[in-house]
Coordinates of C-alpha atoms in Angstrom, one line a residue:
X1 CA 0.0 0.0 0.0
X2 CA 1.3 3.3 -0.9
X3 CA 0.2 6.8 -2.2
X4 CA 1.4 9.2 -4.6
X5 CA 1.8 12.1 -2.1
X6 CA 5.7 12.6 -0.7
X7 CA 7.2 15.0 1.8
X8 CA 8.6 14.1 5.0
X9 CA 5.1 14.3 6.8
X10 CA 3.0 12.4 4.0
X11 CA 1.8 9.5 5.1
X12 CA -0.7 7.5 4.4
X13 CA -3.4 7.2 7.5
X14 CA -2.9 3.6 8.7
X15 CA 0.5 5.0 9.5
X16 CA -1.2 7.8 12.3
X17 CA -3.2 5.1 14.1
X18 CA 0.0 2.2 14.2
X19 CA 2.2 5.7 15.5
X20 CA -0.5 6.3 18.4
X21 CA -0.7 2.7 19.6
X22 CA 2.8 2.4 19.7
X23 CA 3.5 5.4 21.8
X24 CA 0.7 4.5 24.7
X25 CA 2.3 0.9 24.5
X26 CA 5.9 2.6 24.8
X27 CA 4.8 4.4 27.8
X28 CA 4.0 1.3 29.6
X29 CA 7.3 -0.2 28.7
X30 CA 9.6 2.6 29.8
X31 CA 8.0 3.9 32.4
X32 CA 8.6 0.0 34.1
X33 CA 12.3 -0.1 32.7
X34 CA 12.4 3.7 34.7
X35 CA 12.0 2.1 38.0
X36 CA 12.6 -1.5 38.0
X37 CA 16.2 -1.2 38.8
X38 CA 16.2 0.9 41.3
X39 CA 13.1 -0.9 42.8
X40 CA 15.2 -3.7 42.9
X41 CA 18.3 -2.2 44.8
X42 CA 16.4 0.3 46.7
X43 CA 13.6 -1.6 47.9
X44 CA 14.1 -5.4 47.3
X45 CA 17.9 -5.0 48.9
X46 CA 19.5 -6.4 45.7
X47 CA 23.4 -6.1 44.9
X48 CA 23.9 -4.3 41.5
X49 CA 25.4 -7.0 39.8
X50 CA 22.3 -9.2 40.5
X51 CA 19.9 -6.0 39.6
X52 CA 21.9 -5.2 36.3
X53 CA 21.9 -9.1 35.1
X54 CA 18.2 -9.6 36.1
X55 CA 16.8 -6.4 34.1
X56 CA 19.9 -7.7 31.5
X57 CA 18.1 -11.3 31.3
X58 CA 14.4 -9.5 31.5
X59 CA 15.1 -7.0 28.8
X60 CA 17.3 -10.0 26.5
X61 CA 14.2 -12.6 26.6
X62 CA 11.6 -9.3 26.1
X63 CA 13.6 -9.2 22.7
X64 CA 13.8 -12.5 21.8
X65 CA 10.0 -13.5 21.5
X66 CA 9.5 -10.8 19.5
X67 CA 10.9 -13.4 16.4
X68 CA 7.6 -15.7 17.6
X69 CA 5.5 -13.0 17.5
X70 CA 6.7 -11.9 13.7
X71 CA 5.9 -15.4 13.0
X72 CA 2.6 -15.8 14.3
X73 CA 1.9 -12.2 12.7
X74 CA 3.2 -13.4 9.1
X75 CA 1.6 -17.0 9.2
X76 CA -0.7 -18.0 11.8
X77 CA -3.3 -15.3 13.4
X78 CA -2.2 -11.9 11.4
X79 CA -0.4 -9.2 12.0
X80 CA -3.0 -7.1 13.2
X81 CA -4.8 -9.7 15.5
X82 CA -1.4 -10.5 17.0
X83 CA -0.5 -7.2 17.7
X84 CA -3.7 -6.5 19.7
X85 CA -3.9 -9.7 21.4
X86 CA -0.1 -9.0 22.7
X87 CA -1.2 -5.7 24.3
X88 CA -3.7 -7.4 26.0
X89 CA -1.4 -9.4 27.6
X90 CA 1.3 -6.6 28.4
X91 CA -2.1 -4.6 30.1
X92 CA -2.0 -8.0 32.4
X93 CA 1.8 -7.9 33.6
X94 CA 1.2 -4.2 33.9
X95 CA -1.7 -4.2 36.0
X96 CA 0.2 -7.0 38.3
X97 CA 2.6 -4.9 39.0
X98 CA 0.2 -2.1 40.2
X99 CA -1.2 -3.9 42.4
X100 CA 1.8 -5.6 44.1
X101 CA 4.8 -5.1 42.7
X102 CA 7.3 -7.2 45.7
X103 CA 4.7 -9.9 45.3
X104 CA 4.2 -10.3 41.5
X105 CA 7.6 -9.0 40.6
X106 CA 8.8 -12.7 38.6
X107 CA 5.5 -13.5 37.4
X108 CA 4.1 -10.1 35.9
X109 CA 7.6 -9.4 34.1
X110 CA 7.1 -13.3 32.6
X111 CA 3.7 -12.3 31.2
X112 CA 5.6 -8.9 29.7
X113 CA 8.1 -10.4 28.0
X114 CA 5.3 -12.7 26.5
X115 CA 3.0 -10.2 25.6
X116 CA 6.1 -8.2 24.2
X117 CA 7.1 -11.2 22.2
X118 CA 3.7 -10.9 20.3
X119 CA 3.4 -7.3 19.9
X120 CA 6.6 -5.9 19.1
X121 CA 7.1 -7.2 16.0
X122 CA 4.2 -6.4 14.5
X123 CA 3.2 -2.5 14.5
X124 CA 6.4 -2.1 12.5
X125 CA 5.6 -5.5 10.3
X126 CA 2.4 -3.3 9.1
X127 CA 4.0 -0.2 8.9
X128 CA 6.8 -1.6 6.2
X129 CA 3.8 -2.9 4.1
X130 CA 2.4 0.5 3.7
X131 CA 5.1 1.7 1.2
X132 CA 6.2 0.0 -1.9
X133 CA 9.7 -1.0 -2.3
X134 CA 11.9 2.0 -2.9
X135 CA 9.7 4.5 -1.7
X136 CA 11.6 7.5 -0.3
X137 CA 9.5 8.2 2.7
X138 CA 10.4 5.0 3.7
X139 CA 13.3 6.5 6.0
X140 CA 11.4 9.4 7.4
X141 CA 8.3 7.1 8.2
X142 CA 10.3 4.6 10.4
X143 CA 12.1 7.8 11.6
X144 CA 8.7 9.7 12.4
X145 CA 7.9 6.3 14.2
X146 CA 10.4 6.2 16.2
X147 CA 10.1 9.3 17.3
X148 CA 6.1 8.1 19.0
X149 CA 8.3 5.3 21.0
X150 CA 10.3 8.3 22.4
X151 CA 7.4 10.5 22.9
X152 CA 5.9 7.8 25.1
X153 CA 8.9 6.7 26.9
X154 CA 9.6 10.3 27.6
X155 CA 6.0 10.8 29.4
X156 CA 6.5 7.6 31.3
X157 CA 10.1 8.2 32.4
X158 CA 9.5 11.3 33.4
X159 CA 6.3 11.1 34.9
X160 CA 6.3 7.5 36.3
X161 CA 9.3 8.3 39.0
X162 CA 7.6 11.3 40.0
X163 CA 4.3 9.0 41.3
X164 CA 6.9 6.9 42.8
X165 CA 7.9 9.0 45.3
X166 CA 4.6 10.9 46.0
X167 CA 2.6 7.7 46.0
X168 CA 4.6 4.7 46.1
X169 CA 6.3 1.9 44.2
X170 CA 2.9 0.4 42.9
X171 CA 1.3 3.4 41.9
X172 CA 4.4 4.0 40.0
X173 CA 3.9 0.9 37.6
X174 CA 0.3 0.9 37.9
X175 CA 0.5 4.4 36.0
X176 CA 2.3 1.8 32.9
X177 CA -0.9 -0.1 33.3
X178 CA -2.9 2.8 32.7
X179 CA -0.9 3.3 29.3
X180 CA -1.5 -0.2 28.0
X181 CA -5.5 0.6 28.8
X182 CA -5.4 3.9 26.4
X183 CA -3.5 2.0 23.7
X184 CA -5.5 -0.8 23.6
X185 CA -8.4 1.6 23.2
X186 CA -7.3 3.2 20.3
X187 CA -6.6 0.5 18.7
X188 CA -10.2 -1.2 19.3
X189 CA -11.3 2.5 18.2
X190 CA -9.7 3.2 15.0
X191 CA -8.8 -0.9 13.8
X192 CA -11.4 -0.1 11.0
X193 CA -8.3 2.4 9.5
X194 CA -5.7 -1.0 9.4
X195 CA -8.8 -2.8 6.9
X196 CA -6.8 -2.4 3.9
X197 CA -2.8 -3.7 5.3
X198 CA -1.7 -6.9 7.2
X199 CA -0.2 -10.3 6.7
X200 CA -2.5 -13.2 4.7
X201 CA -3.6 -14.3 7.9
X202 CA -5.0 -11.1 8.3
X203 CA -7.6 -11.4 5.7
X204 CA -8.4 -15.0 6.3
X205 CA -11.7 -15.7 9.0
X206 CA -10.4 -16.4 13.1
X207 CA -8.8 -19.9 13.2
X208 CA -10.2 -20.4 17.2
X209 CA -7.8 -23.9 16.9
X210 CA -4.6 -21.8 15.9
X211 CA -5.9 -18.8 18.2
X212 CA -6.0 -21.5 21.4
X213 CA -3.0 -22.9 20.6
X214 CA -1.2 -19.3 20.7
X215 CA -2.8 -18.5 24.1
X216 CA -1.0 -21.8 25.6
X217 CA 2.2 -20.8 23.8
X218 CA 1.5 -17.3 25.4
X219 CA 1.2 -18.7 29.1
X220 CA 4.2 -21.6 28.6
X221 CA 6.5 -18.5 28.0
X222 CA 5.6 -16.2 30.7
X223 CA 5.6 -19.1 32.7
X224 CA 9.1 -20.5 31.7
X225 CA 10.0 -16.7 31.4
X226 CA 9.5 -16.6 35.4
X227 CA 11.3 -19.3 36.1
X228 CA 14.6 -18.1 33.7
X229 CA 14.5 -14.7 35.2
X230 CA 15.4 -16.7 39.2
X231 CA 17.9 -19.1 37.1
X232 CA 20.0 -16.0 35.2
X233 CA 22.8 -18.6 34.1
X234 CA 20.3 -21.0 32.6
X235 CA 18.3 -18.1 30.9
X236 CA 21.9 -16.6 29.4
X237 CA 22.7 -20.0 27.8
X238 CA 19.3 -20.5 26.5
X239 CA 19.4 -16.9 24.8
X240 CA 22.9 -17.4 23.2
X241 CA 21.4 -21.0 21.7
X242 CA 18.3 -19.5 20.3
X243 CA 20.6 -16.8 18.8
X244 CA 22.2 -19.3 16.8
X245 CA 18.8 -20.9 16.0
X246 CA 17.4 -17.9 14.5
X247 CA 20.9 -17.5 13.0
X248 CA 20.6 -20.6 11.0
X249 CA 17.1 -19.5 9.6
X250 CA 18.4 -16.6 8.4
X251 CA 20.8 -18.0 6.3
X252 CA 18.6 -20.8 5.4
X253 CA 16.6 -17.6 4.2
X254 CA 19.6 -16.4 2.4
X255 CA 19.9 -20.0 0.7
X256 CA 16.5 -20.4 -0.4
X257 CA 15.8 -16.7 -2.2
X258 CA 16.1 -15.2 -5.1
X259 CA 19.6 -14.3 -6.8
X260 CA 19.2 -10.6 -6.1
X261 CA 17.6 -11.2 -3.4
X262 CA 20.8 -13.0 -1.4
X263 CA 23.6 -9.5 -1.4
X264 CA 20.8 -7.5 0.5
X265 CA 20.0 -9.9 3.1
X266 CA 24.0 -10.5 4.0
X267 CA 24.2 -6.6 4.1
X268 CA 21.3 -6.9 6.3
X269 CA 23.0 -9.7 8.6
X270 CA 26.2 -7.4 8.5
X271 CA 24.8 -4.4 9.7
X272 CA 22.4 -6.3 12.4
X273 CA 26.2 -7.9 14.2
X274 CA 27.5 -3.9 13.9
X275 CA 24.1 -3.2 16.2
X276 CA 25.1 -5.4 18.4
X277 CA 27.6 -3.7 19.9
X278 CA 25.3 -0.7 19.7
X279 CA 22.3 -2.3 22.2
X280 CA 24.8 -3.1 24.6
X281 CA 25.6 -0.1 25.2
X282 CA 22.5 1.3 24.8
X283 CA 21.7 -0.9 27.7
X284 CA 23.6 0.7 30.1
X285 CA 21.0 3.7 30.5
X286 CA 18.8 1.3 32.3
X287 CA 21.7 0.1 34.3
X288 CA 25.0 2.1 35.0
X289 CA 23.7 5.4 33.8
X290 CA 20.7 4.6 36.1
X291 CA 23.0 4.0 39.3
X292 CA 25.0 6.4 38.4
X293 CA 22.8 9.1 38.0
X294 CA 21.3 8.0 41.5
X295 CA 24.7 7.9 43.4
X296 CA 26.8 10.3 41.7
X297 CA 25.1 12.9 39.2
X298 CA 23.8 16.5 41.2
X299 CA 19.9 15.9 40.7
X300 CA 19.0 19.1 38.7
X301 CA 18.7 20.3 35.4
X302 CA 19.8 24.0 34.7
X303 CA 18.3 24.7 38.2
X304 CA 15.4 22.4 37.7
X305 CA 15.0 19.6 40.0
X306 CA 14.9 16.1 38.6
X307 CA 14.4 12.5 40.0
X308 CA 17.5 10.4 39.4
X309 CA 15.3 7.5 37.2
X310 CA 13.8 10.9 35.5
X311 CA 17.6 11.3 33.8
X312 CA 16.5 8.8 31.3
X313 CA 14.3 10.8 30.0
X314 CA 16.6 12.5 28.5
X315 CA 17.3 10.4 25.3
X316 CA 13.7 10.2 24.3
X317 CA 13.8 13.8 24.9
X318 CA 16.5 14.3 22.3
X319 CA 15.0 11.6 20.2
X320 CA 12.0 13.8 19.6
X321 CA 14.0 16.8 19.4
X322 CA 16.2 15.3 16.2
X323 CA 13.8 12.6 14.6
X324 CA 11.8 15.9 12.8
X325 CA 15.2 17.2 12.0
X326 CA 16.3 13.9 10.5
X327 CA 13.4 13.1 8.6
X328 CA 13.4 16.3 6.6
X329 CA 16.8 16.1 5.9
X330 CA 16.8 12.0 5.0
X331 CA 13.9 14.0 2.5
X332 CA 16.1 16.4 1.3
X333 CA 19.1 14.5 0.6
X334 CA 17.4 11.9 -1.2
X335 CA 15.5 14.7 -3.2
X336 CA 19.2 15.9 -4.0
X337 CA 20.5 12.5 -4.7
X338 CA 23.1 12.7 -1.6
X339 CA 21.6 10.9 0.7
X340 CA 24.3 8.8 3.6
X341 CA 23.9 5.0 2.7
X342 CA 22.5 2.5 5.8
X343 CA 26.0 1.4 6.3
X344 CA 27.3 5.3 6.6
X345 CA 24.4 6.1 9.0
X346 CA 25.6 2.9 11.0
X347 CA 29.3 3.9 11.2
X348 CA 28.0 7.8 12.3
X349 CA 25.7 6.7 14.9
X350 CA 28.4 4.4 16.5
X351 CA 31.0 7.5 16.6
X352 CA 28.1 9.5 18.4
X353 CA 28.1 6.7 21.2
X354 CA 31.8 7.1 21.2
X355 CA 31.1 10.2 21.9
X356 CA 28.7 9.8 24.7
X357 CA 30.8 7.8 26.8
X358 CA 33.7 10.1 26.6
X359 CA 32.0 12.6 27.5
X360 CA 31.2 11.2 30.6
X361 CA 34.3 9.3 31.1
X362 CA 35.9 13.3 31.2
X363 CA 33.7 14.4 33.2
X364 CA 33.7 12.2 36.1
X365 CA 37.8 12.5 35.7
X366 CA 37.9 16.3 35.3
X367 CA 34.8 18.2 36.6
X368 CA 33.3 16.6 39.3
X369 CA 33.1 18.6 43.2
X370 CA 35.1 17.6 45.7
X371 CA 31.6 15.4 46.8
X372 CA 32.2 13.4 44.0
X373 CA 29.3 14.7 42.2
X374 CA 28.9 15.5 38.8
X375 CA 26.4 18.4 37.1
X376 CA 23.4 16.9 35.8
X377 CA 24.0 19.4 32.4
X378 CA 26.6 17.2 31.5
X379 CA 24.1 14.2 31.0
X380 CA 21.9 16.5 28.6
X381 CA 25.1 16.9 26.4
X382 CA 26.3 12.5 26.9
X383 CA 22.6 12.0 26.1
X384 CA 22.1 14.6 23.2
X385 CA 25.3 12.3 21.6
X386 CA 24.1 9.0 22.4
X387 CA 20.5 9.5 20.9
X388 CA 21.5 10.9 17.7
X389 CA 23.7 7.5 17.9
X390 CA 20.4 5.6 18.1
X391 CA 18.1 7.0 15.5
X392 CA 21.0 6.7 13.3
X393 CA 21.3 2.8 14.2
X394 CA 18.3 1.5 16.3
X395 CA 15.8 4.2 14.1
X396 CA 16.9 3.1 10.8
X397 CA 17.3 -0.5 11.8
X398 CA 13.3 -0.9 11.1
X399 CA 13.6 0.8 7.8
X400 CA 16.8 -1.2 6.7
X401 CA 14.5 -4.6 7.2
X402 CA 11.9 -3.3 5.4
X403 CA 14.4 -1.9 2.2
X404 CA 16.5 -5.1 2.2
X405 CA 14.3 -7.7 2.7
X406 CA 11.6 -9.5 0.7
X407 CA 7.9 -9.0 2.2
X408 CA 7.1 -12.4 2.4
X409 CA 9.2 -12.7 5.7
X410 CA 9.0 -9.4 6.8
X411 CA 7.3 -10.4 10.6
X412 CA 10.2 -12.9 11.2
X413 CA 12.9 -10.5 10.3
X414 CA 11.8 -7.6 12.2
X415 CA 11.9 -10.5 14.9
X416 CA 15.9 -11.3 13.8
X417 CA 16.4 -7.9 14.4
X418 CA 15.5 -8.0 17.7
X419 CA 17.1 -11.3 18.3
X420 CA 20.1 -9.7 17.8
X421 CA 19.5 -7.0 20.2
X422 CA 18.3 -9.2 22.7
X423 CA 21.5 -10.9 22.9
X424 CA 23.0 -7.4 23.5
X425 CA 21.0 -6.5 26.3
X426 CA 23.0 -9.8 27.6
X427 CA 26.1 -8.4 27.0
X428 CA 25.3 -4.8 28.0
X429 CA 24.3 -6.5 31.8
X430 CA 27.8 -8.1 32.0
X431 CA 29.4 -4.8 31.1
X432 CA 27.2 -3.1 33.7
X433 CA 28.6 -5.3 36.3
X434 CA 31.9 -4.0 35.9
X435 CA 30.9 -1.0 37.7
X436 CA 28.6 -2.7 40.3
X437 CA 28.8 -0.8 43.6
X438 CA 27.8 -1.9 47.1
X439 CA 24.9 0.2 48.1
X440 CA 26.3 0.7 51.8
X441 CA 29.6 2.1 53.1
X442 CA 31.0 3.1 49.9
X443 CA 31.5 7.2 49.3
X444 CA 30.0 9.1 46.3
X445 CA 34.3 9.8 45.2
X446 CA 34.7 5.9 45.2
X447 CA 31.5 5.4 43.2
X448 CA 33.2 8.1 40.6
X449 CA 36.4 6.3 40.1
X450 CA 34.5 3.0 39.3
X451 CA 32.0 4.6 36.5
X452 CA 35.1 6.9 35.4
X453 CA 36.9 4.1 34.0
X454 CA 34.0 2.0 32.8
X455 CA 32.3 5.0 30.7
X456 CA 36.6 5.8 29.4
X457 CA 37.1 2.2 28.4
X458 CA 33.4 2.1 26.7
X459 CA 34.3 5.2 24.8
X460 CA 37.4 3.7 23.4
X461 CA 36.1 0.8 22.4
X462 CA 33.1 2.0 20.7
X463 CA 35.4 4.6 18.7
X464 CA 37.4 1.5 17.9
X465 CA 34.5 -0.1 16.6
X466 CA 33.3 2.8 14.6
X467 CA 36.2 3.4 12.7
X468 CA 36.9 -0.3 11.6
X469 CA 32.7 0.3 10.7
X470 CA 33.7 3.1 8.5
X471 CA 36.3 1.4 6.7
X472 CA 33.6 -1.3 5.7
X473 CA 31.1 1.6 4.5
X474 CA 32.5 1.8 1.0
X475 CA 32.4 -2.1 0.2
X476 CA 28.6 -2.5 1.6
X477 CA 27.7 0.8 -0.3
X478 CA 29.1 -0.4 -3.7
X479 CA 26.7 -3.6 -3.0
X480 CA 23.4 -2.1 -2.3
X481 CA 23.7 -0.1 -4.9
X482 CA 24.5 -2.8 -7.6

């Protein structure tokens, strides 16, 4: 599905409705990842390295359902009817939360990640069928897109902490509940708009044999999902061996398609192992950042008071601020003929999280108080870099699935994709533990020292990476464009 109109803003109106429910289901998401590791050291008494490898294991098997759901989108129930029946699910690990979150903590994150699994996927799976191949808006529509996930993470971080304090640790999450409710009603709304797109299994009548069979799938995985998250070494092996499952599908998907069909899908397997490195360090905002920002970063913002979870607001913040920008100059340069290729973007964005971590790294070295406390304007600035890092790698990640990859398997690679960042958020928990600090009878300059040299040796190994990207950009260019 496409239309004739272009611009960075034209889209057609599916697009509007699949933007909207992804925000509200965003906000849900991120205002849980806000709190949930702090909850766990503040409240539940945990040690960092056991809060940073259990969000690491949570946030690793959130992404690496999503492939199930892609499938069940493309082949069994729809994209459309998966979607919604995933954010049904999410409402219900949500809600369990609300209501007690010490009580429920193992089984409502089990029924996220499986109601993640199922959604995820999707909203961008029907998105990618709204444009025809080549289509220039393609980069500004998963750009605009983006930019609702950030919108709604931006609410929930920085409201969600807030309720925290005033009201509690269960009124904070049940506030993500209340975000699942709204998207869920939009969706039930304005589904009449999303007629016209979807998988086949969209357009066939409800099989209630495959539809049953998908609930039981549903409750096996948030039920194994619980146990995995109390068995962390069991859950890490079992993450890395599905990896390499979904690995040999892809290249069984490379075997079996059509001659020029095969360069863009290794270009797209190339570019998803550069990400990699990417998501693990984009999981340290969750974790490292977090505790960092809680233990050693002055809570205020040019004067303006800010809760210490309420710092990660700051990349969605940014995200919004630049994904307009982008989008009308991806428009622009295209229009001009001059537009970066996937691979440059990929190599950029990986210098801007070089950048990031430096920054930090320098300033925990060079400017903080005697205290051992650091101005929260500095995090605007690491934040600012790190975020045009992720719209120029995570943002564009969507869009490169849906330009390099035939439609027929869209669902289950959007779900590779976030295979491979699933494994990440494996690897980013491991690096977080390299700055794990006891909670008690440690001083804020100690604390410094430890993230000072993790955030330096991150920063010189991402610019490492980045350049040895850069040298690549030439030889992948040359190929998408023969």
């Amino acid at each position: 599905m496409s239309q004739s109109t272009s611009g960075a803003f034209s889209h057609p109106k599916p697009f509007y409705l699949l933007f909207s429910v992804e925000m509200w289901e965003r906000f849900g998401y991120y205002g849980m990842q806000a709190l949930l590791v702090l909850f766990m050291v503040k409240k539940l008494g945990f040690s960092d390295n056991l809060a940073d490898q259990t969000f690491s294991a949570f946030a690793a098997l959130v992404y690496a359902f999503i492939c199930v759901g892609g499938y069940i989108g493309d082949k069994i129930l729809g994209n459309r009817r998966t979607m919604f029946l995933g954010a049904v699910v999410l409402a219900v690990g949500y809600g369990l939360l609300g209501i007690d979150c010490e009580r429920y903590l193992y089984p409502a994150l089990g029924i996220i990640i499986a109601g993640n699994g199922l959604f995820k996927a999707n909203p961008s799976a029907l998105v990618s069928k709204l444009y025809e191949k080549g289509d220039s808006r393609v980069d500004g529509a998963f750009t605009l897109y983006y930019m609702a996930i950030n919108i709604g993470s931006f609410a929930a971080m920085s409201l969600c902490p807030v309720i925290q304090k005033h009201y509690g640790w269960d009124a904070g999450f049940f506030t993500c509940f209340i975000g699942m409710l709204v998207a869920i009603g939009n969706f039930i709304a304005f589904r009449s708009v999303l007629d016209p797109i979807g998988s086949e299994a969209d357009f066939e009548p409800l099989n209630f044999k495959k539809m049953l069979l998908t609930l039981l799938g549903t409750a096996g995985i948030a039920g194994a999902s619980t146990l995995l998250l109390t068995h962390l070494t069991v859950a890490h092996a079992i993450l890395y061996f599905a990896l390499v499952v979904v690995a040999v599908l892809y290249v069984r998907e490379i075997v079996l398609a059509e001659q020029h069909e095969k360069a863009n899908l290794v270009i797209c397997l190339i570019l998803m192992a550069e990400a990699i490195v990417f998501f693990a360090l984009y999981q340290q905002m969750p974790t490292s950042l977090n505790l960092f920002a809680a233990r050693n970063v002055d809570p205020h913002i040019f004067g303006i008071p800010v809760e210490a979870a309420s710092f990660q607001a700051l990349n969605p913040f940014w995200v919004m601020v630049i994904s307009p920008v982008l989008a009308v100059v991806y428009a622009r340069l295209d229009k001009a003929g001059k537009d970066l290729s996937l691979p440059g973007k990929f190599a950029l964005g990986m210098m801007m999280c070089c950048a990031a971590f430096l920054t930090l790294g320098f300033v925990a070295r060079y400017q903080a108080d005697a205290n051992g406390f650091v101005s929260g304007n500095w995090l605007v600035l690491s934040y600012g870099f790190q975020s045009l890092g992720e719209l120029l790698v995570s943002g564009l990640g969507l869009a490169m699935v849906a330009r390099l990859t035939p439609e027929r398997s869209m669902g289950f690679m959007m779900g590779a994709w976030f295979m491979f960042q699933s494994v990440a958020m494996v690897i980013g928990g491991e690096i977080a533990t390299l700055a794990s600090v006891p909670e008690h009878g440690i001083t804020a300059l100690q604390s410094l020292d430890i993230y000072d040299d993790l955030f330096l040796k991150i920063g010189i190994a991402t610019g490492a990476v980045g350049f040895v990207m850069a040298g690549f950009v030439p030889v992948l260019k040359k190929y998408i464009r023969e």
